[in-house]
Coordinates of C-alpha atoms and ligand atoms in Angstrom, one line a residue:
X1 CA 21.9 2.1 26.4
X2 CA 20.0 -0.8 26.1
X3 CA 16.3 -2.0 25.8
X4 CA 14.6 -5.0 26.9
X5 CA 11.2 -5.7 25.6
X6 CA 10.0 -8.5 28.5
X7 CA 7.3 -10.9 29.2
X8 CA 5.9 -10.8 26.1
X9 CA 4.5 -13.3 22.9
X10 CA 6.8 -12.9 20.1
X11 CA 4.8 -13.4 17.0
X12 CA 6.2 -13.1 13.6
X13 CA 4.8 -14.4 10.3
X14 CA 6.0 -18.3 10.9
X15 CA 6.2 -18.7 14.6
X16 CA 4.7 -18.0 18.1
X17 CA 6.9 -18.3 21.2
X18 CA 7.4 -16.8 24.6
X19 CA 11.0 -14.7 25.1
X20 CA 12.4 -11.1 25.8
X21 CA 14.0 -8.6 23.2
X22 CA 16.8 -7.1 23.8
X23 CA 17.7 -3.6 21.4
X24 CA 21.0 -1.5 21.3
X25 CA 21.6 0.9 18.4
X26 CA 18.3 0.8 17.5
X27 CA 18.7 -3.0 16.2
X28 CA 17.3 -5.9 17.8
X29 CA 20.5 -7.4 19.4
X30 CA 19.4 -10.1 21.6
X31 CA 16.1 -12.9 22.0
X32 CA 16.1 -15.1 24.9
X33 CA 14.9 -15.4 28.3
X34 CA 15.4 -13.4 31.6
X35 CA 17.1 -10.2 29.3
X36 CA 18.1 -6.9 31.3
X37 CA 18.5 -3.7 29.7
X38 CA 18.4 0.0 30.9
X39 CA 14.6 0.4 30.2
X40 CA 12.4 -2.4 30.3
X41 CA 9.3 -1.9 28.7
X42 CA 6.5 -4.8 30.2
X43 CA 4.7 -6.9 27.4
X44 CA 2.6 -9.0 30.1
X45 CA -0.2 -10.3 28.1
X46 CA 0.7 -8.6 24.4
X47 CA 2.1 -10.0 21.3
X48 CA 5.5 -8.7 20.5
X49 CA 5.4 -8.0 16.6
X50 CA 7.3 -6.2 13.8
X51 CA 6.3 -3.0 13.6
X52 CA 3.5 -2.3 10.2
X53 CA 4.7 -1.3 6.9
X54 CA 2.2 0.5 4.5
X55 CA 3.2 0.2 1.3
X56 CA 0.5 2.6 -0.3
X57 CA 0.2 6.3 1.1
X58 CA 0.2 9.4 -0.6
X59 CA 1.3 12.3 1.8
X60 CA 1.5 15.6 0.4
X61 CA 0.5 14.6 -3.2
X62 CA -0.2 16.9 -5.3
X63 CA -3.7 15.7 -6.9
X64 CA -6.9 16.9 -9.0
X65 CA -5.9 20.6 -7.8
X66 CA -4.9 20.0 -4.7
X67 CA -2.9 18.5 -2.3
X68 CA -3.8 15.5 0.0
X69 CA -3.9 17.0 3.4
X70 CA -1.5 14.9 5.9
X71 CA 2.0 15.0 5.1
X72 CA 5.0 12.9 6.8
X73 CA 4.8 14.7 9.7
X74 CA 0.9 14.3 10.3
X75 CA 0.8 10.9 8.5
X76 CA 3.5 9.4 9.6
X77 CA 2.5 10.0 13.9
X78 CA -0.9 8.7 12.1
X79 CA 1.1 5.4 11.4
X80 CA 2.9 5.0 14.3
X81 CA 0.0 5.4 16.7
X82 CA -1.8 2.6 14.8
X83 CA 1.6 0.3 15.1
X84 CA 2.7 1.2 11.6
X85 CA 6.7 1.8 11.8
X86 CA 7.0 2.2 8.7
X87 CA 5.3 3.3 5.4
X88 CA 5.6 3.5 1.2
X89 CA 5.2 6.6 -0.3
X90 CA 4.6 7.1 -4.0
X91 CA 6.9 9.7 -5.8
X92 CA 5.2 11.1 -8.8
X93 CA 6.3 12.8 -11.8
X94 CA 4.4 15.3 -13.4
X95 CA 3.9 14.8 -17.2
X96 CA 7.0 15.5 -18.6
X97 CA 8.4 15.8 -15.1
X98 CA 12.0 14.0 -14.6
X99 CA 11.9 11.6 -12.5
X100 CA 15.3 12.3 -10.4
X101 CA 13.6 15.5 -9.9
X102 CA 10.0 13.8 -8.6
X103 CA 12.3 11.9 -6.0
X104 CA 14.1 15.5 -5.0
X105 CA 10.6 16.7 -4.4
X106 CA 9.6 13.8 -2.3
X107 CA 13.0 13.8 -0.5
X108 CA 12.6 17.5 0.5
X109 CA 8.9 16.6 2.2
X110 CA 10.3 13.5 4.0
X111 CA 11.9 15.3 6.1
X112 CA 9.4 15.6 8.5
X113 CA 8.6 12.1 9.3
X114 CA 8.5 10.5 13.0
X115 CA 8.8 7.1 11.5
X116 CA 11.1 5.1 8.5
X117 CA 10.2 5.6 4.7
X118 CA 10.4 4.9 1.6
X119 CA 8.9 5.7 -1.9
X120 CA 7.9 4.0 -5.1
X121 CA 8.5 5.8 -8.2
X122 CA 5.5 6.5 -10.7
X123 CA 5.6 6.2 -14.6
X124 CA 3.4 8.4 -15.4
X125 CA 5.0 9.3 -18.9
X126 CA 7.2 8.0 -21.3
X127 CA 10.1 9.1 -23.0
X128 CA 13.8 8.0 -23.5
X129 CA 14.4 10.6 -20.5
X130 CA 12.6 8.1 -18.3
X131 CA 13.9 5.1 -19.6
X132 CA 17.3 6.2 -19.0
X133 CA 16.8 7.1 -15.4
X134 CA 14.9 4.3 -14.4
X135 CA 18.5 2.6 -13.2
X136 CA 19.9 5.3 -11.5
X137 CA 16.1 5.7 -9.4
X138 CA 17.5 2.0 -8.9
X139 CA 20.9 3.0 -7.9
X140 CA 19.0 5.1 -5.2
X141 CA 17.2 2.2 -3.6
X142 CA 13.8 2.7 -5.6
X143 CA 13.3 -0.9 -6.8
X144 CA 9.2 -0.3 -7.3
X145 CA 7.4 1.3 -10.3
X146 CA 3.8 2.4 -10.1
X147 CA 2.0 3.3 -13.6
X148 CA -2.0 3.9 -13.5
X149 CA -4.5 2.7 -16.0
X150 CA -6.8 5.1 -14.6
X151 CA -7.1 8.7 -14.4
X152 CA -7.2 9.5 -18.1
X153 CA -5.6 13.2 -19.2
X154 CA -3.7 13.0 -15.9
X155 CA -1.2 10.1 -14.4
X156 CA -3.0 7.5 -16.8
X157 CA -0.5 5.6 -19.5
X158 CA -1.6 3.6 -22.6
X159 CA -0.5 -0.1 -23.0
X160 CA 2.3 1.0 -25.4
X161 CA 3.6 3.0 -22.6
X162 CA 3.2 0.5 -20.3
X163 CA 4.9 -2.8 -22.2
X164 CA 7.8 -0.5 -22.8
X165 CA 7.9 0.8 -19.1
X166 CA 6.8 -2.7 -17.9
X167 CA 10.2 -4.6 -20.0
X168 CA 12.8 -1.6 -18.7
X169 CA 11.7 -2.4 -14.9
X170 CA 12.4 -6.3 -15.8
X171 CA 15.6 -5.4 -17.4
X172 CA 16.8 -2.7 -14.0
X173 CA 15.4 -6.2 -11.4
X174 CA 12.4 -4.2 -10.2
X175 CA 9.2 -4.9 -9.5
X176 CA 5.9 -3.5 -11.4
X177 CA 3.1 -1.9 -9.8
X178 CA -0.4 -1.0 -11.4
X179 CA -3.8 0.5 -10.1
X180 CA -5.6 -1.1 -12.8
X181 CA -9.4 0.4 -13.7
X182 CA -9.6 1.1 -17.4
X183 CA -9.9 5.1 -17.5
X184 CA -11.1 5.4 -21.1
X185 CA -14.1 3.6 -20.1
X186 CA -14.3 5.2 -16.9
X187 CA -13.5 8.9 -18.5
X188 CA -17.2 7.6 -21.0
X189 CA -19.0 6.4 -17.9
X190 CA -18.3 9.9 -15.8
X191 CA -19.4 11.6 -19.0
X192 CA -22.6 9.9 -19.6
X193 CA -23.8 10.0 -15.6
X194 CA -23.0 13.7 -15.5
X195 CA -24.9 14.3 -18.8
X196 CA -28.3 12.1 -17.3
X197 CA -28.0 14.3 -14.4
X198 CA -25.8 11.7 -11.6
X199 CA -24.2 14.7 -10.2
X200 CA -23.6 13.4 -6.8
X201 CA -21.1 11.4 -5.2
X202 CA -22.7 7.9 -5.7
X203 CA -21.8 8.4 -9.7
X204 CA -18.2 7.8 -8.3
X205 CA -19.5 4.5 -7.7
X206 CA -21.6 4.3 -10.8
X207 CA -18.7 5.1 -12.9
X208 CA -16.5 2.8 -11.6
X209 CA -17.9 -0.6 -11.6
X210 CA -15.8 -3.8 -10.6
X211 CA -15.3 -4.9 -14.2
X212 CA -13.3 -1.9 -15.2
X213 CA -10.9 -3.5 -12.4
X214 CA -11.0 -6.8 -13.5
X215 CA -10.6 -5.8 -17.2
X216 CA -7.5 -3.6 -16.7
X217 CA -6.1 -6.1 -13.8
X218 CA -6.6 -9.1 -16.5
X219 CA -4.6 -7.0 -19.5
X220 CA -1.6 -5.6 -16.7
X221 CA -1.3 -9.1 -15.6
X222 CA -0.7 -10.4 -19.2
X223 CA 1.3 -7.4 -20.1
X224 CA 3.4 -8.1 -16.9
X225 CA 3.5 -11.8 -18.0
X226 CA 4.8 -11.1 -22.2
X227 CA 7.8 -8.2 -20.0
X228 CA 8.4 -11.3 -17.9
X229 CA 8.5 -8.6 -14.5
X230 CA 6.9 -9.8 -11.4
X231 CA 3.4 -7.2 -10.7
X232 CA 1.7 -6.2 -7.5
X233 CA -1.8 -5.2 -8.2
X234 CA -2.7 -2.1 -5.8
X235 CA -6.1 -2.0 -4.0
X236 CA -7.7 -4.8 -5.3
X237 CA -11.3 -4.1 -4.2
X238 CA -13.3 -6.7 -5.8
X239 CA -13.9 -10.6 -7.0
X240 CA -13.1 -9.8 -10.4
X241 CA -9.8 -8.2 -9.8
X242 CA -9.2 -10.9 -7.2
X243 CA -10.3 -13.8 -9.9
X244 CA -7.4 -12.4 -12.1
X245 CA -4.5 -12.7 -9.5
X246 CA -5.4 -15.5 -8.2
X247 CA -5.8 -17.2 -12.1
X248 CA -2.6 -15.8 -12.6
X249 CA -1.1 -17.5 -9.3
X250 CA -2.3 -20.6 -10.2
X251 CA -0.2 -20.7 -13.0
X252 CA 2.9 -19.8 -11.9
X253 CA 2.7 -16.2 -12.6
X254 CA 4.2 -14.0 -10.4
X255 CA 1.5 -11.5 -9.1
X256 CA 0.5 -10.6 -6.5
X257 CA -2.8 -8.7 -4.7
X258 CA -3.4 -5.6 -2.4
X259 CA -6.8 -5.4 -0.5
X260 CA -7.1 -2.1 1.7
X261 CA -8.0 -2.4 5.2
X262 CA -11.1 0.0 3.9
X263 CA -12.5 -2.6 1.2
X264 CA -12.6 -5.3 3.9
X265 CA -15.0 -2.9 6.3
X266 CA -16.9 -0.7 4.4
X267 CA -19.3 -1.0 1.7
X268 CA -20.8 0.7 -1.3
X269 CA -23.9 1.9 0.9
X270 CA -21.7 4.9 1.9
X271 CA -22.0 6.1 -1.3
X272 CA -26.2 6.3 -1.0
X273 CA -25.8 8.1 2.3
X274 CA -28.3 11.3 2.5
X275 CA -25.9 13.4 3.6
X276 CA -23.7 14.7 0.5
X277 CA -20.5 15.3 3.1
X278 CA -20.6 11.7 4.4
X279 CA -21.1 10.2 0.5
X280 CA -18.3 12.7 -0.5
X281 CA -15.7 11.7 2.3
X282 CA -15.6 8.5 1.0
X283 CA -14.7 9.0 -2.6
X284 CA -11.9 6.9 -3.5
X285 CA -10.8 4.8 -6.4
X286 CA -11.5 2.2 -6.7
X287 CA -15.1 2.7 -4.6
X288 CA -16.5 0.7 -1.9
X289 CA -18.3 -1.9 -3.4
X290 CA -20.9 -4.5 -2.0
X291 CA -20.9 -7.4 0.5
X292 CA -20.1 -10.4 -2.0
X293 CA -16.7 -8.5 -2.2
X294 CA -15.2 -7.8 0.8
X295 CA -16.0 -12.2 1.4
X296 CA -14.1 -12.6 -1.9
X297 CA -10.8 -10.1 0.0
X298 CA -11.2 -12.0 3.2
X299 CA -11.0 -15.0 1.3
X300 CA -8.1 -14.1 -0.8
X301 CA -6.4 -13.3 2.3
X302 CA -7.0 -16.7 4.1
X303 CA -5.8 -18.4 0.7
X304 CA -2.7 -16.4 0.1
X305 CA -4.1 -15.1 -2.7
X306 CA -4.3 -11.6 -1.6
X307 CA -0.8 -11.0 0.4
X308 CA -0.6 -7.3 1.9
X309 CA -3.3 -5.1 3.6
X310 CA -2.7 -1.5 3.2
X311 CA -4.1 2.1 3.3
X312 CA -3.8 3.9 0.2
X313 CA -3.8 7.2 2.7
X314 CA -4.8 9.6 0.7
X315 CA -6.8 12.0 3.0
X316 CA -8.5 15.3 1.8
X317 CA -10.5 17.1 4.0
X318 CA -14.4 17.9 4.6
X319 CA -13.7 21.6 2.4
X320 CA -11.3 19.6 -0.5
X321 CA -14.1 17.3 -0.6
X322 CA -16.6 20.4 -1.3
X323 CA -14.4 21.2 -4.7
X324 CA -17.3 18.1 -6.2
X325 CA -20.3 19.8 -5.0
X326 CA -22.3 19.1 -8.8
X327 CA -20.2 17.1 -10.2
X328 CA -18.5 14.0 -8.8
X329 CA -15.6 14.1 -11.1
X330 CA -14.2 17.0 -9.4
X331 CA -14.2 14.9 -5.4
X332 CA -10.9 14.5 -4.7
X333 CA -9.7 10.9 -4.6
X334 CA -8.6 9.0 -2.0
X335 CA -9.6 8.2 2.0
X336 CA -7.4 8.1 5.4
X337 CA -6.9 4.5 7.3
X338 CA -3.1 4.9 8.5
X339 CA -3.9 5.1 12.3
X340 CA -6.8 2.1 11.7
X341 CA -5.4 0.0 9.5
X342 CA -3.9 -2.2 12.2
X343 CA -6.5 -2.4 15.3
X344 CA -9.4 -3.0 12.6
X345 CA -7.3 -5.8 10.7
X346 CA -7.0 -7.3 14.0
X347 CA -10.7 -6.9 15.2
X348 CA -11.8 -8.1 12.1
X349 CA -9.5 -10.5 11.0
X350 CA -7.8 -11.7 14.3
X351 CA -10.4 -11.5 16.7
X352 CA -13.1 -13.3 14.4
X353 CA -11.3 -15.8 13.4
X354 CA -10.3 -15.0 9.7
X355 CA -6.4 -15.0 10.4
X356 CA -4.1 -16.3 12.8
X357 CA -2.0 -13.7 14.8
X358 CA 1.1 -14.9 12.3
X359 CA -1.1 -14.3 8.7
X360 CA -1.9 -10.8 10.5
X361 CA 1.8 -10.3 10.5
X362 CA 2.4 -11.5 7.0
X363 CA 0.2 -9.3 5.6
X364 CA 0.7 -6.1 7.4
X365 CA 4.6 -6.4 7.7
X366 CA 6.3 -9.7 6.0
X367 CA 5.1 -9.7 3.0
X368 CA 5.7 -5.8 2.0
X369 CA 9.3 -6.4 3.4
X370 CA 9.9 -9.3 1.3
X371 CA 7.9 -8.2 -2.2
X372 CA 10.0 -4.8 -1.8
X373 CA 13.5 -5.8 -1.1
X374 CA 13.9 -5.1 2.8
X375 CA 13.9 -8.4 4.1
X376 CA 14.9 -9.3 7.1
X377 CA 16.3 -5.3 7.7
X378 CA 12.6 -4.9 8.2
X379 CA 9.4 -7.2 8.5
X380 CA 10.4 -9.7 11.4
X381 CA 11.6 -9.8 15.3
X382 CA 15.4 -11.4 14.3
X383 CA 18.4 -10.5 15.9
X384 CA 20.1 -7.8 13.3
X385 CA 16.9 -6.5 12.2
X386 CA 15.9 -3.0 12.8
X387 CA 13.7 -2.3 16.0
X388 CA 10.7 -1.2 14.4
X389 CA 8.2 -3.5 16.5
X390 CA 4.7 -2.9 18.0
X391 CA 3.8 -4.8 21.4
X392 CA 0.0 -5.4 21.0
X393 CA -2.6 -5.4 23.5
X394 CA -5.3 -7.5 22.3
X395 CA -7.6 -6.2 25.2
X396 CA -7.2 -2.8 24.6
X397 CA -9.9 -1.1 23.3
X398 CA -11.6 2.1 21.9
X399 CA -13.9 3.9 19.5
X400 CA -12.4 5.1 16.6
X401 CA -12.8 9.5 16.1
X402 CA -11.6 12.0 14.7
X403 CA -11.8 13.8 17.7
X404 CA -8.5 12.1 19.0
X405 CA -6.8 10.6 15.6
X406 CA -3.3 11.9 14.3
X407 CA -4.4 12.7 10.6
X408 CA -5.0 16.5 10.2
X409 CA -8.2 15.9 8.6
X410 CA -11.7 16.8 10.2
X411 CA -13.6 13.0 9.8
X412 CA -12.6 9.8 9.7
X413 CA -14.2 7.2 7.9
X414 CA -14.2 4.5 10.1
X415 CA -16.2 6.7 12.8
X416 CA -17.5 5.2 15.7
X417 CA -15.8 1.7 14.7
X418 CA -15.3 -0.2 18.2
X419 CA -11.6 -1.6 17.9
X420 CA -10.3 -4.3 20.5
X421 CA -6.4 -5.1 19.8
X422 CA -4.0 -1.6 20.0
X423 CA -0.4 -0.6 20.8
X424 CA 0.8 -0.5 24.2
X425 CA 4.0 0.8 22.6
X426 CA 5.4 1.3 19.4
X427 CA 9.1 1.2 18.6
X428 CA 10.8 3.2 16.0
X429 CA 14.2 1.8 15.6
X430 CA 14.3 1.3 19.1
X431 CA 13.2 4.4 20.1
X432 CA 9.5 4.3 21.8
X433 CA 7.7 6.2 20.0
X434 CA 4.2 5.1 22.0
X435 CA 4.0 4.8 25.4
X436 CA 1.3 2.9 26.8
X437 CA -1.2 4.4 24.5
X438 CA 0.4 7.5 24.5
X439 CA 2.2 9.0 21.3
X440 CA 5.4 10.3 21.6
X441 CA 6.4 11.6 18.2
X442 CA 9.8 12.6 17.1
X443 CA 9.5 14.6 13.6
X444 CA 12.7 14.1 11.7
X445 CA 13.4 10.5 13.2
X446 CA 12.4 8.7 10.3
X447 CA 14.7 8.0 8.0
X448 CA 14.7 6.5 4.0
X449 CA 14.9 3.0 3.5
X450 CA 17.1 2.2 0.6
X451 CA 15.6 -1.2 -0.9
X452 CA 17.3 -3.7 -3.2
X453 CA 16.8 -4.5 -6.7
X454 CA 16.9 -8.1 -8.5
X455 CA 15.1 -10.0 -5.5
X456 CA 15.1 -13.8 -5.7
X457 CA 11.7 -14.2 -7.5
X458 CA 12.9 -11.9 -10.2
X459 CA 15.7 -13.8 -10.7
X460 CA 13.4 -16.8 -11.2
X461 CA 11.0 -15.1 -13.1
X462 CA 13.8 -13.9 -15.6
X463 CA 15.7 -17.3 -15.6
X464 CA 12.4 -19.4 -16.9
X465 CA 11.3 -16.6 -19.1
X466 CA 15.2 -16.9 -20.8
X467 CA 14.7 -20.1 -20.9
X468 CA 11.3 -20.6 -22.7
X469 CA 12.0 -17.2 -24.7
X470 CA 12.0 -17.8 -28.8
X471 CA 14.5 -19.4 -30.6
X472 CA 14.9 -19.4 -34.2
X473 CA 15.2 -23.3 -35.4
X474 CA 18.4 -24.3 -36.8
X475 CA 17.8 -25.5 -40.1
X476 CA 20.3 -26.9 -43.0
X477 CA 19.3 -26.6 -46.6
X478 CA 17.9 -23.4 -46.1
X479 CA 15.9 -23.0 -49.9
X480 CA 17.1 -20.5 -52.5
X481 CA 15.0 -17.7 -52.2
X482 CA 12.6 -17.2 -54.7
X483 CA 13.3 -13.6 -55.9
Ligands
LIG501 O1 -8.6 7.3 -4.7 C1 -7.4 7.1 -4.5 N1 -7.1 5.8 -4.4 N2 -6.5 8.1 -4.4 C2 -5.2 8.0 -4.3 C3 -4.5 7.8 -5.7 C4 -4.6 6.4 -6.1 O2 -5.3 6.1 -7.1 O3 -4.1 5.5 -5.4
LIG502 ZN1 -4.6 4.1 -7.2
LIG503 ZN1 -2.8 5.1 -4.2
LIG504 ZN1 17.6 0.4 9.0

């Protein structure tokens, strides 16, 4: 049984051109002209375009006494009807938690998913324990490790911690992750709003300004540099954050920079909203912040500074949220985007002019392919790749609400959005998975995506670091010591 895709615009992140693709075995067997296949799916006036990867959602997480609210069956039919074929989950340890038995866990909830997967693996304590099972998380095609600067009595690790954590991922050929906000300062600034009476949701904001990014971006960056491991920096929301990574850049460090799709489109105004649900819903870290910001992302994403939008979904609902009412500190973290990521990256970016259809594809497929070891299996239209590919009307349209969205939660924050650019079908490993417009999930389809270790730019990284690493000078006539 065979698929043609016809008539469409193939775009991937380096070139534009007109041809058919033809899919058997859920690969991508075939690109040419005048294809036939069993079903023909018609991509008259869409783009023809790897399928999204989201390299940041939490599904199911177990987090400040609860658990986030869609899991991989809800969140991943969230992804697939935005064009997202494919998303990275974060497998967390609890303190003292093994973690070969964190990945268990995560493999027992994956299950469920409608669309291909795979995790990262948090560090979210050290011990010899950990350090011996980093390589066999390796061995199981988890090549990514997350640790957080934030969230201080919880996930949070000190920078002892993380140099040790950060020089075992160089030595197993992974790659480092960090959400960097400094949580001791954070943990002092929650303290003293609550004490001055900042109960409400806009001391989130308050108590996370963007320095405490920039600071704890700044010292993973140069923790990253003295391990010699390559870093991605997770939602980078703001200048200062930005300014580090793309310092860092500049000098031939290898970093690199993840804005949200919700930092480019919303600002810290939500936060001063009257209405204590609306200000609550959008509780995430790091915040919203103001205009000057979301320029700085957009810019960074132009430049190449920034190089993958993503989510973070971390969705709690309208009741979850209600667990803060009198003190912010107790909102649950994190907000939804999965189903919006795409079609508001492409009416904001695309359709004003900010990125060419071929940077939109870099940045919400390529590049996460290629920074996480899956390149070319996923992240481009190429004959041997998998068929995870989304054909994209740019004139479809529609409001975003959470009257119709996939995500089991009862708001979304992008209400009442107007999005032009959406899937006319989305392809799961060749299976359609949306059909014109409509979702057609399959729960259990998705499978894990084993990635590999000891990518190209970790070899590079490692070779110049070897080569510039200390040597002790050979000297002759060495003086009698003096004891
Ligand atoms: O607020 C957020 N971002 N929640 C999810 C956990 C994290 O920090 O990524
Ligand atoms: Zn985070
Ligand atoms: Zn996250
Ligand atoms: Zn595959």
């Amino acid at each position: 049984m065979s698929t043609v895709i016809r008539n469409g615009t193939i775009v991937t992140h380096d070139l534009t051109w007109e041809g058919d693709v033809r899919i058997e075995g859920g690969r991508i067997v075939e690109i040419g002209d005048g294809l036939k296949g069993d079903t023909e799916l018609d991509a008259t006036g869409c783009y023809v375009m790897p399928g999204g990867i989201d390299p940041h959602t939490h599904l199911e997480m177990p987090f400040m006494g609860t658990y986030s609210a869609d899991d991989f069956d809800s969140g991943t039919r969230a992804a697939l009807a935005g064009g997202t074929t494919m998303v990275i989950d974060f497998a967390l340890p609890a303190p003292g938690q093994a973690p070969l038995d964190a990945l268990q866990m995560w493999h027992n909830k994956s299950t469920r998913a409608h669309c291909d997967y795979s995790y990262h693996m948090a560090v979210t304590w050290w011990s010899e324990q950990v350090f011996d099972q980093l390589p066999q998380v390796v061995a199981r095609g988890i090549t990514s490790f997350k640790h957080f600067l934030a969230y201080k009595g919880a996930l949070m690790v000190n920078d002892e911690e993380l140099f040790a954590s950060f020089r075992r991922v160089r030595e197993i050929g992974g790659v480092a992750m960090v959400h960097a906000e400094n949580g001791d300062v954070v943990a002092e600034l929650q303290r003293k709003l609550m004490a001055e009476g900042n109960t409400g949701p806009e001391g989130h904001a308050y108590s996370r300004p963007p320095q405490v990014e920039g600071e704890a971006t700044n010292r993973a960056i140069m923790i990253a540099d003295m391990a010699g491991v390559p870093l991605y920096v997770v939602h980078t929301s703001c200048e200062e954050s930005h300014e580090a990574i793309r310092r860092a850049r500049q000098q031939g460090k290898r970093v690199w920079g993840e804005p949200l799709i919700q930092h480019l489109t919303l600002d810290e105004a939500e936060y001063f909203h009257p209405d204590w649900d609306h200000a609550a819903r959008r509780v995430m870290s790091p915040p919203f912040r103001d205009r000057q910001h979301q320029d700085s992302l957009w810019a960074g994403l132009q430049a190449g500074s920034l190089s993958v939008v993503a989510t973070d979904h971390c969705a709690f609902t309208t009741e979850q949220k209600r667990y803060g009412v009198g003190d912010f500190t107790r909102i649950p973290n994190g907000t939804g985007g999965l189903e919006d990521r795409m079609p508001m990256l492409w009416t904001h970016g695309v359709a004003t002019g900010r990125l060419t259809p071929n940077e939109f594809v870099a940045v919400t497929s390529t590049n996460a392919a290629k920074i996480f070891g899956m390149y070319p299996h996923k992240g481009t239209i190429a004959v041997g790749a998998d068929a995870d590919i989304v054909v994209w009307d740019p004139q479809k349209s529609k409001t975003i609400t959470a009257a119709s969205q996939q995500s089991a939660i009862d708001y979304n924050v992008f209400e009442g959005k107007e999005v032009k650019g959406l899937p006319r079908f989305t392809l799961s490993r060749g299976r359609v998975m949306v059909h014109d417009g409509e979702l057609r999930g399959a729960e259990g389809h998705g499978q894990f995506v084993a990635r590999k270790a000891n990518g190209a730019v970790n070899t590079a990284l490692s070779t110049w670091k070897d080569l510039i690493a200390p040597q002790p000078v050979p000297r002759s006539g060495i003086p009698a010591s003096g004891v």
